[in-house]
PDB file of C-alpha atoms in Angstrom:
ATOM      1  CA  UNK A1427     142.410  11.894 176.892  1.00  0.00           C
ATOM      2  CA  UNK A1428     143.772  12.537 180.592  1.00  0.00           C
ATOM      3  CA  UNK A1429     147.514  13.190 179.064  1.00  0.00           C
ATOM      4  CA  UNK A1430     145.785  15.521 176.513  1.00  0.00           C
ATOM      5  CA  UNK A1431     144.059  17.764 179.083  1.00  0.00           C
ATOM      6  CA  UNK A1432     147.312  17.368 181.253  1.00  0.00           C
ATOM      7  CA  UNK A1433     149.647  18.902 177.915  1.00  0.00           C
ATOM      8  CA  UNK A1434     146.910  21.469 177.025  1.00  0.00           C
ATOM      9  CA  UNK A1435     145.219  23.144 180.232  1.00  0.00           C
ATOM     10  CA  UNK A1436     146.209  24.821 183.337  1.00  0.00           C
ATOM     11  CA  UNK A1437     143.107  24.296 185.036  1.00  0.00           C
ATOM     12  CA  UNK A1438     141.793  20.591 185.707  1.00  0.00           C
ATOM     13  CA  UNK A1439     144.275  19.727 188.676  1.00  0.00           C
ATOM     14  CA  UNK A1440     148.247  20.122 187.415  1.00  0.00           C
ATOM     15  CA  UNK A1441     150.379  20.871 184.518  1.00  0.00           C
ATOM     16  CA  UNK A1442     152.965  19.127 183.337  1.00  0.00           C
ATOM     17  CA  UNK A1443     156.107  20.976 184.841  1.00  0.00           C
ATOM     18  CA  UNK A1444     153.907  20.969 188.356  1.00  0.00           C
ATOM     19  CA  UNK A1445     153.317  17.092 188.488  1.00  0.00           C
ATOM     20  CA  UNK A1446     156.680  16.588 187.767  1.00  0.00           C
ATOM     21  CA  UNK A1447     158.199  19.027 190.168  1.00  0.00           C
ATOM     22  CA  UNK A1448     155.642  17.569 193.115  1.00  0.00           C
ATOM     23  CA  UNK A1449     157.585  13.780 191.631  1.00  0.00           C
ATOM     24  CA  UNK A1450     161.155  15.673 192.655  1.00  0.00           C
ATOM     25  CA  UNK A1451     160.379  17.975 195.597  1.00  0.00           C
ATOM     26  CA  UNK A1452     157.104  17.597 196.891  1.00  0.00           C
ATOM     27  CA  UNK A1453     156.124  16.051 200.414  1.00  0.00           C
ATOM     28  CA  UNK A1454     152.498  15.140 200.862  1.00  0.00           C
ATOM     29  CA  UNK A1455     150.805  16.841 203.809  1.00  0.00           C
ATOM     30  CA  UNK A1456     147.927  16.085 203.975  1.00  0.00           C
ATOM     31  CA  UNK A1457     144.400  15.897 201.900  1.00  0.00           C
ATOM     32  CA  UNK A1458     141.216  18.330 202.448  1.00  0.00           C
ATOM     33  CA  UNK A1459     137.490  17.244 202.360  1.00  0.00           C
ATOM     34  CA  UNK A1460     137.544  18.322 198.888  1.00  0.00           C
ATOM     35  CA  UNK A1461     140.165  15.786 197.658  1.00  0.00           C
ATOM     36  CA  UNK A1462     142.929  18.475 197.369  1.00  0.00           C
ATOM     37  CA  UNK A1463     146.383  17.692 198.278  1.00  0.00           C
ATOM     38  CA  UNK A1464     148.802  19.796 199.846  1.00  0.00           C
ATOM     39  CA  UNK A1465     152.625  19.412 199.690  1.00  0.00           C
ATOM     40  CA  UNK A1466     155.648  20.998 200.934  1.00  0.00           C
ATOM     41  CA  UNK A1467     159.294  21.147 199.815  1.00  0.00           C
ATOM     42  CA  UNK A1468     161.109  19.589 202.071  1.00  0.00           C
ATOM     43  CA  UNK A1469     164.305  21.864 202.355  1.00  0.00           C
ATOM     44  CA  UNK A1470     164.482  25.719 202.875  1.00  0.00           C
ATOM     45  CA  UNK A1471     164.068  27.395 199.150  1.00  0.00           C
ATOM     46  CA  UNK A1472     166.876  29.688 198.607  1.00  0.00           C
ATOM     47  CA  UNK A1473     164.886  32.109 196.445  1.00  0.00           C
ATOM     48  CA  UNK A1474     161.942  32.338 199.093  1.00  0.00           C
ATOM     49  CA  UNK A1475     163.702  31.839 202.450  1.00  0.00           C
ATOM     50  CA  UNK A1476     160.931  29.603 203.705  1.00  0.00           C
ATOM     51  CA  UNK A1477     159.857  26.352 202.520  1.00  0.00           C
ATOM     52  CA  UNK A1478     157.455  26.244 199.457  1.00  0.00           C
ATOM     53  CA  UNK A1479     153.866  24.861 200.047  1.00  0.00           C
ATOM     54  CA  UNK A1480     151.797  24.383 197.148  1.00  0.00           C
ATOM     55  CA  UNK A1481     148.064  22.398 196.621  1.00  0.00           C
ATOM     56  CA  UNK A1482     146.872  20.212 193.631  1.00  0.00           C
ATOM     57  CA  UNK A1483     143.315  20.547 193.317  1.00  0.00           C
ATOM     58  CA  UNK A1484     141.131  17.966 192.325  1.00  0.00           C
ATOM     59  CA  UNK A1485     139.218  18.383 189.270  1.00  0.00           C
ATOM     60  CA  UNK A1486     139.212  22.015 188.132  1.00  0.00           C
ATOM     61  CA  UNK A1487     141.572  24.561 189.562  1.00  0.00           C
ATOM     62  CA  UNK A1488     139.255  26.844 192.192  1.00  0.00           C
ATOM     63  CA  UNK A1489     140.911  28.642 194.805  1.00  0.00           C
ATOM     64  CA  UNK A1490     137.849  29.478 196.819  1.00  0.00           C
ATOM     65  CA  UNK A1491     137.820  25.189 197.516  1.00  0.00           C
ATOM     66  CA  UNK A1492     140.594  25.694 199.751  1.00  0.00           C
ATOM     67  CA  UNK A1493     139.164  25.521 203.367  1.00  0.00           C
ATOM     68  CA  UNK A1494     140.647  27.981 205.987  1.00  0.00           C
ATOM     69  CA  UNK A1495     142.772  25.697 207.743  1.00  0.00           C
ATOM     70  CA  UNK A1496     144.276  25.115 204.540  1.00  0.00           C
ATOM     71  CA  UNK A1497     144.592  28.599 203.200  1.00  0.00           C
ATOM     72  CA  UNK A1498     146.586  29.358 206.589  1.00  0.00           C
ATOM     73  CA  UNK A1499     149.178  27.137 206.053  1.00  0.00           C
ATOM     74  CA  UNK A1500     149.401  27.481 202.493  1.00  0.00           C
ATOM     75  CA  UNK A1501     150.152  31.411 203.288  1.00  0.00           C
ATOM     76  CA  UNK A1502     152.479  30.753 206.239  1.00  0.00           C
ATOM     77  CA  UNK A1503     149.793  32.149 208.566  1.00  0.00           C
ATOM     78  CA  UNK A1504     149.953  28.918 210.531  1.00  0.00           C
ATOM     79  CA  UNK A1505     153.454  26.345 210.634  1.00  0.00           C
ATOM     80  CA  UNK A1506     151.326  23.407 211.802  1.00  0.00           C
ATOM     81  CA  UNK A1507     148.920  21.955 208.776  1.00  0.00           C
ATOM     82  CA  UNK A1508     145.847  20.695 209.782  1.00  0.00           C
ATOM     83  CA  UNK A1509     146.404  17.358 209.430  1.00  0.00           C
ATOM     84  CA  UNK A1510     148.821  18.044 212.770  1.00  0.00           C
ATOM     85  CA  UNK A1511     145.946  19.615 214.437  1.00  0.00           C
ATOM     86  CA  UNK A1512     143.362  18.250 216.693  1.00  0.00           C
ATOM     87  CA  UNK A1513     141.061  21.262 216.018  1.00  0.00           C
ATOM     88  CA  UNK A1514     137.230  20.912 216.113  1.00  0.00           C
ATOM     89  CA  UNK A1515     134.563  23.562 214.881  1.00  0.00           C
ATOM     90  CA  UNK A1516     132.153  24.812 217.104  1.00  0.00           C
ATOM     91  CA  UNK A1517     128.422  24.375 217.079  1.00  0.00           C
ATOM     92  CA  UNK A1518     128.070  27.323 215.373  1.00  0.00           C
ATOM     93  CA  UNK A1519     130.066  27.120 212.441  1.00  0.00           C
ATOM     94  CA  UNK A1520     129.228  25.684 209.057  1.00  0.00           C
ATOM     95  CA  UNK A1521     131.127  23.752 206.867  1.00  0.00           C
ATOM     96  CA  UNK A1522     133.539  25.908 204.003  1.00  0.00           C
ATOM     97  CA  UNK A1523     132.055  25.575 200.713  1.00  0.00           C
ATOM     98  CA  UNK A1524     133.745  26.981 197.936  1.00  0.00           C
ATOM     99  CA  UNK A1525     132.286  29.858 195.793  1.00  0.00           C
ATOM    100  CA  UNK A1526     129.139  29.257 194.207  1.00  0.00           C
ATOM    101  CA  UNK A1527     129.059  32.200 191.599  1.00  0.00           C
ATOM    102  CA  UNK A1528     128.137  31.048 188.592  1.00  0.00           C
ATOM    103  CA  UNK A1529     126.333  27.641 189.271  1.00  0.00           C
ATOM    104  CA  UNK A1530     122.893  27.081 190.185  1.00  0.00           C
ATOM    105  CA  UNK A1531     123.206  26.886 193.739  1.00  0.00           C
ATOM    106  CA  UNK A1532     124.318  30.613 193.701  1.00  0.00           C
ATOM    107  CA  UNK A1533     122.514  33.020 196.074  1.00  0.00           C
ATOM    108  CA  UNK A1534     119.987  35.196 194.250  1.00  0.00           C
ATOM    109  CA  UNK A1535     118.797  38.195 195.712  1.00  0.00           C
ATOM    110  CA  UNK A1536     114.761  38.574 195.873  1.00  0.00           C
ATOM    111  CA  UNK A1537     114.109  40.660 193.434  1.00  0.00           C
ATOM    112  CA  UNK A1538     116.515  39.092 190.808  1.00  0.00           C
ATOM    113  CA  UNK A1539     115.987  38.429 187.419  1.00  0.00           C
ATOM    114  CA  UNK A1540     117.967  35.053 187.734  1.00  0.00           C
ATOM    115  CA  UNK A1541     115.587  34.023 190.823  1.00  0.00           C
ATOM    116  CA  UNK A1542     113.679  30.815 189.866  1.00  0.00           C
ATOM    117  CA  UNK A1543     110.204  32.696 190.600  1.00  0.00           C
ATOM    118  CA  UNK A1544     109.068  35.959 188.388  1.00  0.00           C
ATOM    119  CA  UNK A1545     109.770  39.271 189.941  1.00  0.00           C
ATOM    120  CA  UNK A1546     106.847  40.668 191.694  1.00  0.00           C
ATOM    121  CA  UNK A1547     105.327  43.265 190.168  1.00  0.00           C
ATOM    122  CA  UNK A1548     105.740  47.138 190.943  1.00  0.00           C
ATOM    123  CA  UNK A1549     104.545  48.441 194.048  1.00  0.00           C
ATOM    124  CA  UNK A1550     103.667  52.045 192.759  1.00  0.00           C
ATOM    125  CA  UNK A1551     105.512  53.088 195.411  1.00  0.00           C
ATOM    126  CA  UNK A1552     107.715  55.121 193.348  1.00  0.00           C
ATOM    127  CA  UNK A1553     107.624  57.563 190.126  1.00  0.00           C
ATOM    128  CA  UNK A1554     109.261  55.886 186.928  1.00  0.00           C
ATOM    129  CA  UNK A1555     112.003  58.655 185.851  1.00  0.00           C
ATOM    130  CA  UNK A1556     111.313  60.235 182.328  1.00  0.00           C
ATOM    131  CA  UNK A1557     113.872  62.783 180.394  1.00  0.00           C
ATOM    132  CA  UNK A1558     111.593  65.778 180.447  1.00  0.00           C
ATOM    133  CA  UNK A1559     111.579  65.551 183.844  1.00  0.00           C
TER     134      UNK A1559
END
């Protein structure tokens, strides 16, 4: 079933052309908290002019589960991946998590119709609008 999934979808971890051109080209980096891996080409690309960095994400394909650290050196922000760094958060910062939309530990609102609890009831504080004016 694995090789099925690997022929016929683009978004749980790599295709086909991608695993095999990580096989040829790619250099590990490093891993993320996530289980995403990150690899490099080792030489110069002649189309690019840089060297081409690329991630395989574990399980489904979601961009926001790239941590910052991560993003930066996958954009050329940074040279040194994190794995090179000795970088430690502060006190005040939380850990990345990746976007939430669409699950159930999305942020509702109060007031939202997707909130676990009814909507409390109207106020009065306002006139309901009607055509005739």
């Amino acid at each position: 079933m694995k090789w099925l999934t690997l022929l016929f979808t683009w978004w749980n971890g790599q295709t086909l052309n991608t695993m095999f051109y990580t096989w040829l080209h790619g250099e590990a980096v490093g891993k993320d908290e996530f289980g995403n891996v990150y690899y490099r080409k080792a030489k110069i690309d002649p189309a690019l002019g840089f060297e081409r960095r690329w991630v395989i994400y574990a399980g489904v394909s979601e961009a926001s589960t790239t941590p910052p650290g991560w993003y930066g050196w996958l954009h050329h922000t940074v040279d040194t991946p994190p794995t090179q760094e000795n970088y430690k958060p502060r006190a005040w910062q939380l850990p990345h998590l990746p976007n939430l939309t669409g699950t159930p530990e999305a942020w509702r609102p109060p007031g939202s119709t997707l909130r676990a609890n009814a909507r409390p009831k109207a106020t009065g504080d306002y006139d309901a609008w009607t055509p005739e004016g």
